[in-house]
């Protein structure tokens, strides 16, 4: 039984009783009813219990009557009902005053009804209420199931769940961001005590009780669902409806392209960006819409980052979501506040282009990859565009990252993260016929290729590292784990075999082209 004293007094035949003191305590919860038939009854009273008595045991001793009232109040009893006409014709004024000072409900029960009449009336009312609640829950569960099975959804997920369950809803990401809130509370109130434990629990927001449940996918917690201003007398079955709503939301946020943990304006911008890239929205309109959403990324220099993995289907979707979360949580990337959109080509991110040098940005992405554990063969690749100054540059930047990604997937480029600057020359040279490339590098290395295969491999590796480190012998020796004198000897020998002068830019450029052609032809 979970009624307030006020509600209990509205149920027949208790409705014939009169609340004569302690009206400020009428919102106390009545969980059960007991009858006083022993002197030590106060020792057995439970929290929320209403005590009914004829006053037989206290009729001759007002001190004991007052002590009983104080003990009941201290133990959390909900009310004391006294039946008049047998031992008392009226409740003593001293006891009434005591109950009033304690704000403890004191009820004058009518003589013509037995205690069992009062209890049966309350039990019937509670049974009827519980049955109605159960039917209501079953109807809500049915609606949630229908919503989950519907192939096309005309309304947003969070709005629909909130409407079906009948409570205001708050969704908090695993990072502590309030990304949906249709309650009356400010995020600072809702996030009190953050971070939270991954368990269901009731908590208070302002003057009301609320309910919090984690959004779990296996062992991973992707956020929390908060139902605000709930009835503190909710049955366990009603709480199970909250858990069912959380399971439904948790399922949907781990499937499909939409990221429900994005801010609403970011989610709207993502949809507009997809339309723009597919040719259904102009870049000018996209930039204007972005400003309306208070997104200023396209109004200053920006670059694009395209990330993809070799996984397919749902596995690919899961890997892309993991990558997105890593980008959002990495300290170096979180500060620049990029926007991330999952599209057919992979995970497309827009970042400010004037915050870091290309090499620094590339290294940050590589660190993100290294922080994550990928299944065999699913290790990601990423391409970074050159910096663009205007929204119209979005088209060119998108073409750049797609071209770079194509070269990465084709195996013609070293590394997992590349910048367009690195491959700009490769893309230009890619128009040269393969047989021309083959003839060029063979002719340039003729003086070396006639030697023993092991010697050729060792010297080519030395030359490649030397060129990658811009002709610095010390760095070359360090990367090859050899002595500086050894590196110097090899470079001098290469100069002799290939008939080149490493101090001349033209000769260095020729050799750079050799390695680019070999890589593009897959001859590394």
Short mmCIF file of C-alpha atoms in Angstrom, two decimals:
data_model
loop_
_atom_site.label_atom_id
_atom_site.label_comp_id
_atom_site.label_asym_id
_atom_site.label_seq_id
_atom_site.Cartn_x
_atom_site.Cartn_y
_atom_site.Cartn_z
CA UNK A 1 0.00 0.00 0.00
CA UNK A 2 1.32 3.44 -0.94
CA UNK A 3 -1.23 6.15 -0.16
CA UNK A 4 -0.84 9.52 1.50
CA UNK A 5 -2.81 10.18 4.69
CA UNK A 6 -4.87 12.71 2.74
CA UNK A 7 -5.71 10.09 0.07
CA UNK A 8 -6.55 7.49 2.73
CA UNK A 9 -9.02 9.91 4.35
CA UNK A 10 -10.89 10.17 1.06
CA UNK A 11 -11.65 6.41 0.94
CA UNK A 12 -14.83 5.07 2.50
CA UNK A 13 -15.34 4.38 5.39
CA UNK A 14 -12.21 6.21 6.54
CA UNK A 15 -13.71 9.21 4.75
CA UNK A 16 -16.15 9.42 7.69
CA UNK A 17 -13.20 10.05 10.05
CA UNK A 18 -11.87 13.49 10.94
CA UNK A 19 -8.30 14.81 10.92
CA UNK A 20 -8.20 16.75 14.19
CA UNK A 21 -4.47 17.59 14.36
CA UNK A 22 -1.21 17.46 12.38
CA UNK A 23 -2.70 18.56 9.05
CA UNK A 24 0.79 19.57 7.83
CA UNK A 25 1.70 15.87 7.91
CA UNK A 26 -1.18 14.77 5.67
CA UNK A 27 1.27 13.96 2.86
CA UNK A 28 2.93 11.21 4.92
CA UNK A 29 2.90 7.85 3.16
CA UNK A 30 0.67 5.07 4.46
CA UNK A 31 2.41 1.77 3.65
CA UNK A 32 0.48 -0.49 6.04
CA UNK A 33 -2.04 -0.50 8.93
CA UNK A 34 -1.70 -1.96 12.43
CA UNK A 35 -3.97 -2.22 15.48
CA UNK A 36 -2.78 -1.36 19.00
CA UNK A 37 -3.35 -4.34 21.29
CA UNK A 38 -0.16 -4.44 23.41
CA UNK A 39 1.57 -1.90 25.72
CA UNK A 40 4.83 -2.05 23.76
CA UNK A 41 3.21 -1.57 20.34
CA UNK A 42 5.44 1.46 19.62
CA UNK A 43 8.48 -0.85 19.60
CA UNK A 44 6.98 -2.78 16.67
CA UNK A 45 5.79 0.08 14.53
CA UNK A 46 7.36 0.25 11.04
CA UNK A 47 7.98 3.30 8.92
CA UNK A 48 4.84 4.35 7.07
CA UNK A 49 2.53 2.34 9.32
CA UNK A 50 -0.82 3.81 10.42
CA UNK A 51 -1.82 2.77 13.96
CA UNK A 52 -5.50 2.31 14.94
CA UNK A 53 -6.52 2.17 18.62
CA UNK A 54 -9.49 2.43 21.01
CA UNK A 55 -7.17 4.25 23.46
CA UNK A 56 -7.66 1.50 26.04
CA UNK A 57 -3.96 1.26 26.95
CA UNK A 58 -3.46 5.04 27.25
CA UNK A 59 -6.85 6.24 28.50
CA UNK A 60 -5.74 6.76 32.11
CA UNK A 61 -2.22 8.12 31.60
CA UNK A 62 -1.68 11.23 29.49
CA UNK A 63 2.10 10.98 29.89
CA UNK A 64 2.04 7.53 28.26
CA UNK A 65 -0.28 8.83 25.55
CA UNK A 66 2.09 11.72 24.82
CA UNK A 67 5.13 9.40 24.86
CA UNK A 68 3.34 7.06 22.39
CA UNK A 69 2.71 9.96 20.03
CA UNK A 70 6.35 11.08 20.17
CA UNK A 71 7.63 7.51 19.60
CA UNK A 72 5.34 6.99 16.61
CA UNK A 73 6.54 10.24 15.08
CA UNK A 74 10.18 9.34 15.70
CA UNK A 75 9.81 5.89 14.09
CA UNK A 76 8.22 7.33 10.95
CA UNK A 77 4.63 6.23 11.55
CA UNK A 78 2.16 7.84 9.13
CA UNK A 79 -0.74 8.56 11.51
CA UNK A 80 -2.61 7.57 14.69
CA UNK A 81 -6.36 6.86 14.47
CA UNK A 82 -8.35 6.86 17.74
CA UNK A 83 -11.85 5.34 17.87
CA UNK A 84 -14.09 7.33 20.21
CA UNK A 85 -17.19 6.17 22.11
CA UNK A 86 -15.70 3.21 23.99
CA UNK A 87 -13.08 4.64 26.37
CA UNK A 88 -12.84 8.29 25.29
CA UNK A 89 -15.73 10.48 24.22
CA UNK A 90 -13.27 13.00 22.81
CA UNK A 91 -9.53 13.18 22.30
CA UNK A 92 -7.85 15.11 25.16
CA UNK A 93 -6.78 18.65 24.20
CA UNK A 94 -3.25 17.94 25.50
CA UNK A 95 -2.84 15.07 23.01
CA UNK A 96 -4.28 17.17 20.18
CA UNK A 97 -1.81 19.97 20.98
CA UNK A 98 1.06 17.47 21.09
CA UNK A 99 0.15 16.05 17.65
CA UNK A 100 -0.20 19.56 16.22
CA UNK A 101 3.26 20.58 17.48
CA UNK A 102 4.78 17.43 15.89
CA UNK A 103 2.83 17.86 12.62
CA UNK A 104 1.78 14.26 13.23
CA UNK A 105 -1.65 13.33 11.78
CA UNK A 106 -4.14 12.51 14.55
CA UNK A 107 -7.41 11.04 13.27
CA UNK A 108 -10.75 10.77 15.09
CA UNK A 109 -12.38 7.52 13.91
CA UNK A 110 -16.21 7.07 13.87
CA UNK A 111 -17.66 4.62 16.41
CA UNK A 112 -19.99 2.81 13.98
CA UNK A 113 -17.19 1.29 11.87
CA UNK A 114 -14.86 -1.49 13.00
CA UNK A 115 -11.13 -1.45 12.43
CA UNK A 116 -11.53 -4.21 9.84
CA UNK A 117 -14.02 -2.02 7.95
CA UNK A 118 -11.42 0.74 7.77
CA UNK A 119 -8.63 -1.62 6.68
CA UNK A 120 -10.73 -3.46 4.09
CA UNK A 121 -11.77 -0.18 2.54
CA UNK A 122 -8.15 0.90 2.13
CA UNK A 123 -7.05 -2.50 0.81
CA UNK A 124 -9.83 -2.55 -1.81
CA UNK A 125 -8.90 0.94 -2.96
CA UNK A 126 -5.22 0.00 -3.17
CA UNK A 127 -6.02 -3.15 -5.16
CA UNK A 128 -8.07 -1.14 -7.60
CA UNK A 129 -5.30 1.46 -7.96
CA UNK A 130 -2.62 -1.20 -8.48
CA UNK A 131 -4.73 -2.95 -11.13
CA UNK A 132 -5.25 0.32 -12.99
CA UNK A 133 -1.52 1.11 -12.80
CA UNK A 134 -0.64 -2.35 -14.12
CA UNK A 135 -3.02 -1.98 -17.06
CA UNK A 136 -1.57 1.46 -17.82
CA UNK A 137 1.98 0.05 -17.74
CA UNK A 138 1.04 -2.78 -20.08
CA UNK A 139 -0.45 -0.27 -22.51
CA UNK A 140 2.74 1.83 -22.42
CA UNK A 141 4.89 -1.26 -22.93
CA UNK A 142 2.78 -2.12 -25.97
CA UNK A 143 3.30 1.38 -27.41
CA UNK A 144 7.06 1.19 -26.83
CA UNK A 145 7.17 -2.16 -28.61
CA UNK A 146 5.16 -0.81 -31.54
CA UNK A 147 7.51 2.16 -31.79
CA UNK A 148 10.58 -0.10 -31.69
CA UNK A 149 9.24 -2.33 -34.49
CA UNK A 150 8.13 0.52 -36.75
CA UNK A 151 10.46 0.61 -39.80
CA UNK A 152 9.95 4.35 -40.41
CA UNK A 153 9.76 6.84 -37.55
CA UNK A 154 8.04 10.14 -38.12
CA UNK A 155 9.05 11.59 -34.74
CA UNK A 156 12.38 11.94 -32.92
CA UNK A 157 13.34 9.05 -30.64
CA UNK A 158 13.64 10.97 -27.35
CA UNK A 159 10.38 12.88 -27.83
CA UNK A 160 8.51 9.67 -28.55
CA UNK A 161 9.84 7.75 -25.54
CA UNK A 162 9.11 10.70 -23.24
CA UNK A 163 5.53 10.95 -24.53
CA UNK A 164 4.81 7.22 -24.25
CA UNK A 165 6.17 6.86 -20.71
CA UNK A 166 4.56 10.12 -19.62
CA UNK A 167 7.52 11.82 -17.94
CA UNK A 168 9.92 14.57 -18.86
CA UNK A 169 13.19 13.11 -20.09
CA UNK A 170 16.87 14.02 -19.90
CA UNK A 171 19.66 12.28 -21.83
CA UNK A 172 23.25 12.70 -20.64
CA UNK A 173 26.24 11.44 -22.63
CA UNK A 174 29.09 9.43 -21.10
CA UNK A 175 31.12 12.66 -21.13
CA UNK A 176 28.58 14.44 -18.92
CA UNK A 177 26.95 16.56 -21.64
CA UNK A 178 23.18 17.12 -21.44
CA UNK A 179 22.20 16.50 -25.05
CA UNK A 180 18.40 16.33 -24.61
CA UNK A 181 16.28 17.94 -21.91
CA UNK A 182 12.54 18.58 -21.95
CA UNK A 183 12.34 18.99 -18.17
CA UNK A 184 12.15 22.27 -16.27
CA UNK A 185 15.56 21.79 -14.66
CA UNK A 186 18.87 23.45 -15.54
CA UNK A 187 21.76 21.13 -16.57
CA UNK A 188 23.73 22.14 -13.46
CA UNK A 189 20.93 20.73 -11.28
CA UNK A 190 20.65 17.54 -13.31
CA UNK A 191 24.42 16.85 -13.29
CA UNK A 192 24.85 17.12 -9.53
CA UNK A 193 27.14 14.37 -8.24
CA UNK A 194 28.70 13.65 -11.67
CA UNK A 195 30.27 11.21 -12.51
CA UNK A 196 27.64 8.63 -11.59
CA UNK A 197 27.72 4.93 -10.91
CA UNK A 198 26.39 2.58 -13.59
CA UNK A 199 23.22 1.52 -11.75
CA UNK A 200 19.53 2.39 -11.49
CA UNK A 201 18.71 4.77 -8.68
CA UNK A 202 16.35 7.42 -7.45
CA UNK A 203 17.68 10.89 -6.72
CA UNK A 204 16.33 14.34 -5.91
CA UNK A 205 16.28 17.34 -8.23
CA UNK A 206 14.94 20.41 -6.50
CA UNK A 207 11.87 19.36 -4.50
CA UNK A 208 11.06 16.30 -6.61
CA UNK A 209 12.14 12.69 -6.86
CA UNK A 210 13.65 11.57 -10.19
CA UNK A 211 14.93 8.30 -11.60
CA UNK A 212 18.25 7.64 -13.33
CA UNK A 213 19.27 4.56 -15.36
CA UNK A 214 22.41 3.91 -17.43
CA UNK A 215 22.29 3.34 -21.18
CA UNK A 216 24.20 0.08 -21.55
CA UNK A 217 25.40 -1.82 -24.59
CA UNK A 218 27.02 -4.92 -23.13
CA UNK A 219 29.51 -3.67 -20.54
CA UNK A 220 29.83 -0.25 -22.14
CA UNK A 221 27.89 2.70 -20.71
CA UNK A 222 27.19 5.26 -23.43
CA UNK A 223 25.23 7.65 -21.22
CA UNK A 224 22.32 8.00 -18.79
CA UNK A 225 18.57 8.43 -19.03
CA UNK A 226 16.83 10.60 -16.42
CA UNK A 227 13.07 10.66 -15.78
CA UNK A 228 12.23 13.79 -13.83
CA UNK A 229 9.58 14.58 -11.21
CA UNK A 230 8.31 11.03 -10.76
CA UNK A 231 5.76 9.93 -8.17
CA UNK A 232 7.72 8.77 -5.09
CA UNK A 233 5.08 6.05 -4.64
CA UNK A 234 5.80 4.36 -7.97
CA UNK A 235 5.46 0.60 -7.98
CA UNK A 236 8.43 -1.60 -9.03
CA UNK A 237 6.51 -2.41 -12.23
CA UNK A 238 6.42 1.30 -13.07
CA UNK A 239 10.17 1.57 -12.56
CA UNK A 240 10.64 -1.35 -14.94
CA UNK A 241 9.04 0.82 -17.64
CA UNK A 242 11.91 3.33 -17.23
CA UNK A 243 14.42 0.52 -17.73
CA UNK A 244 12.57 -0.68 -20.83
CA UNK A 245 12.66 2.86 -22.26
CA UNK A 246 16.40 3.00 -21.59
CA UNK A 247 16.95 -0.33 -23.36
CA UNK A 248 15.02 0.90 -26.39
CA UNK A 249 17.05 4.12 -26.59
CA UNK A 250 20.31 2.26 -25.99
CA UNK A 251 19.56 -0.06 -28.91
CA UNK A 252 18.80 2.78 -31.31
CA UNK A 253 21.83 4.90 -30.44
CA UNK A 254 24.05 1.98 -31.45
CA UNK A 255 22.46 1.50 -34.84
CA UNK A 256 21.96 3.71 -37.87
CA UNK A 257 23.83 6.81 -39.00
CA UNK A 258 22.32 9.27 -36.51
CA UNK A 259 24.37 10.07 -33.43
CA UNK A 260 21.89 10.73 -30.65
CA UNK A 261 24.61 11.98 -28.31
CA UNK A 262 25.39 14.97 -30.45
CA UNK A 263 24.05 18.36 -29.49
CA UNK A 264 20.77 19.02 -31.31
CA UNK A 265 22.29 21.76 -33.46
CA UNK A 266 25.19 19.48 -34.45
CA UNK A 267 22.76 16.73 -35.37
CA UNK A 268 20.78 19.13 -37.56
CA UNK A 269 23.98 20.42 -39.18
CA UNK A 270 25.03 16.82 -39.93
CA UNK A 271 21.87 16.27 -41.94
CA UNK A 272 22.40 19.51 -43.86
CA UNK A 273 26.02 18.59 -44.58
CA UNK A 274 24.96 15.23 -46.03
CA UNK A 275 22.48 17.02 -48.29
CA UNK A 276 25.17 19.47 -49.38
CA UNK A 277 27.70 16.76 -50.23
CA UNK A 278 25.06 14.90 -52.26
CA UNK A 279 24.31 18.07 -54.27
CA UNK A 280 20.89 18.81 -52.75
CA UNK A 281 21.95 21.97 -50.89
CA UNK A 282 24.24 24.79 -51.95
CA UNK A 283 27.39 25.62 -49.97
CA UNK A 284 26.08 29.15 -49.43
CA UNK A 285 22.86 27.84 -47.90
CA UNK A 286 24.83 25.39 -45.75
CA UNK A 287 27.02 28.20 -44.40
CA UNK A 288 23.96 30.33 -43.64
CA UNK A 289 22.20 27.45 -41.89
CA UNK A 290 25.36 26.77 -39.87
CA UNK A 291 25.37 30.36 -38.61
CA UNK A 292 21.70 30.06 -37.64
CA UNK A 293 22.70 27.01 -35.58
CA UNK A 294 25.58 29.02 -34.02
CA UNK A 295 28.17 26.83 -35.78
CA UNK A 296 30.98 29.04 -37.05
CA UNK A 297 33.39 26.40 -38.36
CA UNK A 298 32.80 27.33 -42.01
CA UNK A 299 33.32 31.05 -41.39
CA UNK A 300 37.05 30.70 -40.70
CA UNK A 301 39.81 28.47 -42.14
CA UNK A 302 38.86 24.81 -41.85
CA UNK A 303 39.98 21.39 -43.04
CA UNK A 304 38.28 18.05 -43.54
CA UNK A 305 39.29 14.71 -42.07
CA UNK A 306 37.94 11.49 -43.61
CA UNK A 307 38.39 8.29 -41.60
CA UNK A 308 37.45 4.78 -42.66
CA UNK A 309 38.09 1.16 -41.73
CA UNK A 310 38.16 -2.09 -43.68
CA UNK A 311 35.21 -3.47 -41.69
CA UNK A 312 31.81 -3.77 -43.38
CA UNK A 313 28.14 -3.58 -42.39
CA UNK A 314 27.31 -3.20 -38.71
CA UNK A 315 30.94 -3.85 -37.73
CA UNK A 316 32.05 -0.87 -39.82
CA UNK A 317 29.35 1.27 -38.24
CA UNK A 318 30.51 0.29 -34.77
CA UNK A 319 34.15 1.03 -35.58
CA UNK A 320 33.28 4.45 -36.99
CA UNK A 321 31.30 5.29 -33.85
CA UNK A 322 34.26 4.22 -31.72
CA UNK A 323 36.55 6.47 -33.75
CA UNK A 324 34.14 9.36 -33.37
CA UNK A 325 34.06 8.90 -29.59
CA UNK A 326 37.86 8.77 -29.48
CA UNK A 327 38.10 12.03 -31.45
CA UNK A 328 35.58 13.66 -29.10
CA UNK A 329 37.34 12.49 -25.95
CA UNK A 330 40.98 13.01 -26.95
CA UNK A 331 42.27 16.09 -25.01
CA UNK A 332 44.10 17.59 -27.98
CA UNK A 333 41.11 17.27 -30.32
CA UNK A 334 38.34 18.02 -27.83
CA UNK A 335 39.60 21.59 -27.39
CA UNK A 336 39.17 22.45 -31.08
CA UNK A 337 35.54 21.23 -31.07
CA UNK A 338 35.18 19.55 -34.43
CA UNK A 339 31.95 18.26 -35.93
CA UNK A 340 31.70 14.63 -37.02
CA UNK A 341 29.29 13.08 -39.51
CA UNK A 342 29.05 9.43 -40.58
CA UNK A 343 28.52 9.25 -44.34
CA UNK A 344 28.82 6.51 -46.96
CA UNK A 345 32.55 7.20 -47.41
CA UNK A 346 33.31 6.92 -43.68
CA UNK A 347 33.55 9.35 -40.77
CA UNK A 348 33.82 12.93 -42.05
CA UNK A 349 35.08 15.53 -39.57
CA UNK A 350 35.39 19.31 -39.88
CA UNK A 351 38.12 20.96 -37.81
CA UNK A 352 39.49 24.49 -37.60
CA UNK A 353 42.39 24.67 -40.05
CA UNK A 354 44.47 27.37 -38.38
CA UNK A 355 45.01 25.91 -34.91
CA UNK A 356 47.79 23.40 -35.66
CA UNK A 357 50.36 22.62 -38.30
CA UNK A 358 49.46 19.74 -40.63
CA UNK A 359 52.16 17.53 -39.08
CA UNK A 360 50.80 18.13 -35.56
CA UNK A 361 47.24 17.40 -36.60
CA UNK A 362 48.32 14.22 -38.39
CA UNK A 363 50.20 13.07 -35.29
CA UNK A 364 47.12 13.66 -33.09
CA UNK A 365 45.00 11.43 -35.31
CA UNK A 366 47.69 8.75 -35.26
CA UNK A 367 47.73 8.90 -31.43
CA UNK A 368 43.95 8.33 -31.43
CA UNK A 369 44.45 5.23 -33.59
CA UNK A 370 47.19 3.96 -31.29
CA UNK A 371 44.93 4.41 -28.23
CA UNK A 372 42.31 2.07 -29.65
CA UNK A 373 42.31 -1.68 -30.11
CA UNK A 374 41.06 -2.83 -33.49
CA UNK A 375 40.22 -6.30 -34.74
CA UNK A 376 42.70 -7.73 -37.20
CA UNK A 377 42.38 -6.13 -40.62
CA UNK A 378 40.15 -3.32 -39.37
CA UNK A 379 42.91 -0.82 -38.59
CA UNK A 380 41.64 2.59 -39.79
CA UNK A 381 43.03 5.04 -42.31
CA UNK A 382 42.58 8.79 -42.36
CA UNK A 383 43.04 11.54 -44.93
CA UNK A 384 43.33 15.27 -44.15
CA UNK A 385 42.52 17.98 -46.68
CA UNK A 386 44.42 21.20 -47.21
CA UNK A 387 43.13 24.26 -45.34
CA UNK A 388 40.17 26.10 -46.92
CA UNK A 389 39.19 29.71 -46.20
CA UNK A 390 35.58 29.84 -47.48
CA UNK A 391 32.51 27.54 -47.37
CA UNK A 392 32.83 27.00 -51.15
CA UNK A 393 36.13 25.24 -50.43
CA UNK A 394 34.17 22.38 -48.87
CA UNK A 395 33.67 20.74 -52.26
CA UNK A 396 37.38 20.85 -53.08
CA UNK A 397 38.34 19.65 -49.58
CA UNK A 398 35.95 16.70 -49.87
CA UNK A 399 37.44 15.75 -53.24
CA UNK A 400 40.94 15.92 -51.72
CA UNK A 401 40.21 13.56 -48.85
CA UNK A 402 38.43 11.10 -51.17
CA UNK A 403 41.42 11.09 -53.53
CA UNK A 404 43.84 10.59 -50.65
CA UNK A 405 41.69 7.81 -49.20
CA UNK A 406 41.68 6.10 -52.58
CA UNK A 407 45.49 6.11 -52.63
CA UNK A 408 45.64 4.86 -49.04
CA UNK A 409 43.29 1.97 -49.79
CA UNK A 410 45.18 1.20 -52.99
CA UNK A 411 48.38 0.66 -51.02
CA UNK A 412 50.36 3.26 -52.91
CA UNK A 413 51.08 5.36 -49.81
CA UNK A 414 52.98 4.65 -46.60
CA UNK A 415 51.31 5.20 -43.23
CA UNK A 416 47.74 5.24 -41.94
CA UNK A 417 47.22 9.00 -41.70
CA UNK A 418 48.09 11.26 -44.61
CA UNK A 419 47.73 14.94 -45.41
CA UNK A 420 46.81 16.13 -48.89
CA UNK A 421 50.10 18.04 -49.03
CA UNK A 422 51.93 14.73 -48.82
CA UNK A 423 50.02 13.22 -51.72
CA UNK A 424 49.40 16.28 -53.86
CA UNK A 425 52.40 15.46 -56.02
CA UNK A 426 51.50 11.76 -56.07
CA UNK A 427 48.04 12.59 -57.38
CA UNK A 428 49.55 14.74 -60.10
CA UNK A 429 52.16 12.16 -61.02
CA UNK A 430 49.53 9.43 -61.01
CA UNK A 431 48.55 10.59 -64.49
CA UNK A 432 51.92 9.40 -65.83
CA UNK A 433 51.71 5.95 -67.51
CA UNK A 434 53.09 3.07 -65.43
CA UNK A 435 55.61 2.04 -68.10
CA UNK A 436 57.09 5.55 -68.07
CA UNK A 437 57.47 5.42 -64.28
CA UNK A 438 59.06 1.96 -64.51
CA UNK A 439 61.59 3.12 -67.12
CA UNK A 440 62.44 6.24 -65.10
CA UNK A 441 63.24 4.57 -61.79
CA UNK A 442 65.09 1.69 -63.41
CA UNK A 443 67.28 4.10 -65.35
CA UNK A 444 67.92 6.28 -62.30
CA UNK A 445 69.01 3.32 -60.14
CA UNK A 446 70.89 1.38 -62.84
CA UNK A 447 74.28 1.86 -61.12
CA UNK A 448 72.98 0.24 -57.93
CA UNK A 449 70.58 -2.45 -59.18
CA UNK A 450 73.38 -4.53 -60.74
CA UNK A 451 74.76 -5.36 -57.26
CA UNK A 452 73.85 -8.21 -54.90
CA UNK A 453 70.11 -8.14 -53.86
CA UNK A 454 70.89 -7.84 -50.13
CA UNK A 455 73.27 -4.96 -50.74
CA UNK A 456 70.69 -3.25 -53.01
CA UNK A 457 67.98 -3.50 -50.33
CA UNK A 458 70.27 -2.11 -47.62
CA UNK A 459 71.45 0.83 -49.72
CA UNK A 460 67.96 1.66 -51.01
CA UNK A 461 66.66 1.74 -47.44
CA UNK A 462 69.49 4.07 -46.44
CA UNK A 463 68.79 6.37 -49.37
CA UNK A 464 65.05 6.45 -48.67
CA UNK A 465 65.52 7.36 -45.00
CA UNK A 466 68.14 9.96 -45.93
CA UNK A 467 65.68 11.65 -48.30
CA UNK A 468 62.80 11.43 -45.82
CA UNK A 469 64.94 13.27 -43.26
CA UNK A 470 65.86 16.05 -45.69
CA UNK A 471 69.52 14.99 -46.00
CA UNK A 472 70.35 14.97 -42.27
CA UNK A 473 72.96 12.27 -41.66
CA UNK A 474 72.49 12.19 -37.88
CA UNK A 475 68.73 11.58 -38.19
CA UNK A 476 69.35 8.96 -40.86
CA UNK A 477 71.79 7.07 -38.63
CA UNK A 478 69.37 7.26 -35.70
CA UNK A 479 66.43 5.90 -37.71
CA UNK A 480 68.55 3.06 -39.15
CA UNK A 481 70.22 2.27 -35.80
CA UNK A 482 73.70 2.62 -37.29
CA UNK A 483 76.74 4.76 -36.52
CA UNK A 484 76.95 8.21 -38.13
CA UNK A 485 80.17 7.27 -39.93
CA UNK A 486 78.44 4.23 -41.43
CA UNK A 487 75.60 6.40 -42.69
CA UNK A 488 78.11 8.91 -44.16
CA UNK A 489 80.02 6.13 -45.94
CA UNK A 490 76.80 4.72 -47.47
CA UNK A 491 75.67 8.15 -48.72
CA UNK A 492 79.05 8.79 -50.32
CA UNK A 493 78.96 5.35 -51.94
CA UNK A 494 75.43 6.00 -53.27
CA UNK A 495 76.61 9.31 -54.74
CA UNK A 496 79.30 7.44 -56.60
CA UNK A 497 77.10 4.53 -57.79
CA UNK A 498 74.21 6.70 -58.93
CA UNK A 499 76.33 9.56 -60.22
CA UNK A 500 74.43 12.20 -58.18
CA UNK A 501 75.40 15.17 -56.05
CA UNK A 502 73.29 15.27 -52.90
CA UNK A 503 73.94 19.00 -52.56
CA UNK A 504 72.06 19.70 -55.79
CA UNK A 505 68.29 20.16 -55.62
CA UNK A 506 67.72 18.65 -59.07
CA UNK A 507 69.50 15.42 -58.11
CA UNK A 508 67.54 15.19 -54.86
CA UNK A 509 64.30 15.77 -56.75
CA UNK A 510 65.14 13.00 -59.22
CA UNK A 511 65.70 10.54 -56.39
CA UNK A 512 62.52 11.65 -54.62
CA UNK A 513 60.62 10.85 -57.80
CA UNK A 514 62.27 7.42 -57.94
CA UNK A 515 60.84 6.43 -54.56
CA UNK A 516 57.45 7.98 -55.30
CA UNK A 517 57.20 5.99 -58.54
CA UNK A 518 58.30 2.76 -56.83
CA UNK A 519 55.70 3.25 -54.14
CA UNK A 520 52.95 4.06 -56.62
CA UNK A 521 53.83 0.94 -58.60
CA UNK A 522 53.95 -1.21 -55.48
CA UNK A 523 57.66 -1.99 -55.80
CA UNK A 524 58.69 -1.23 -52.20
#
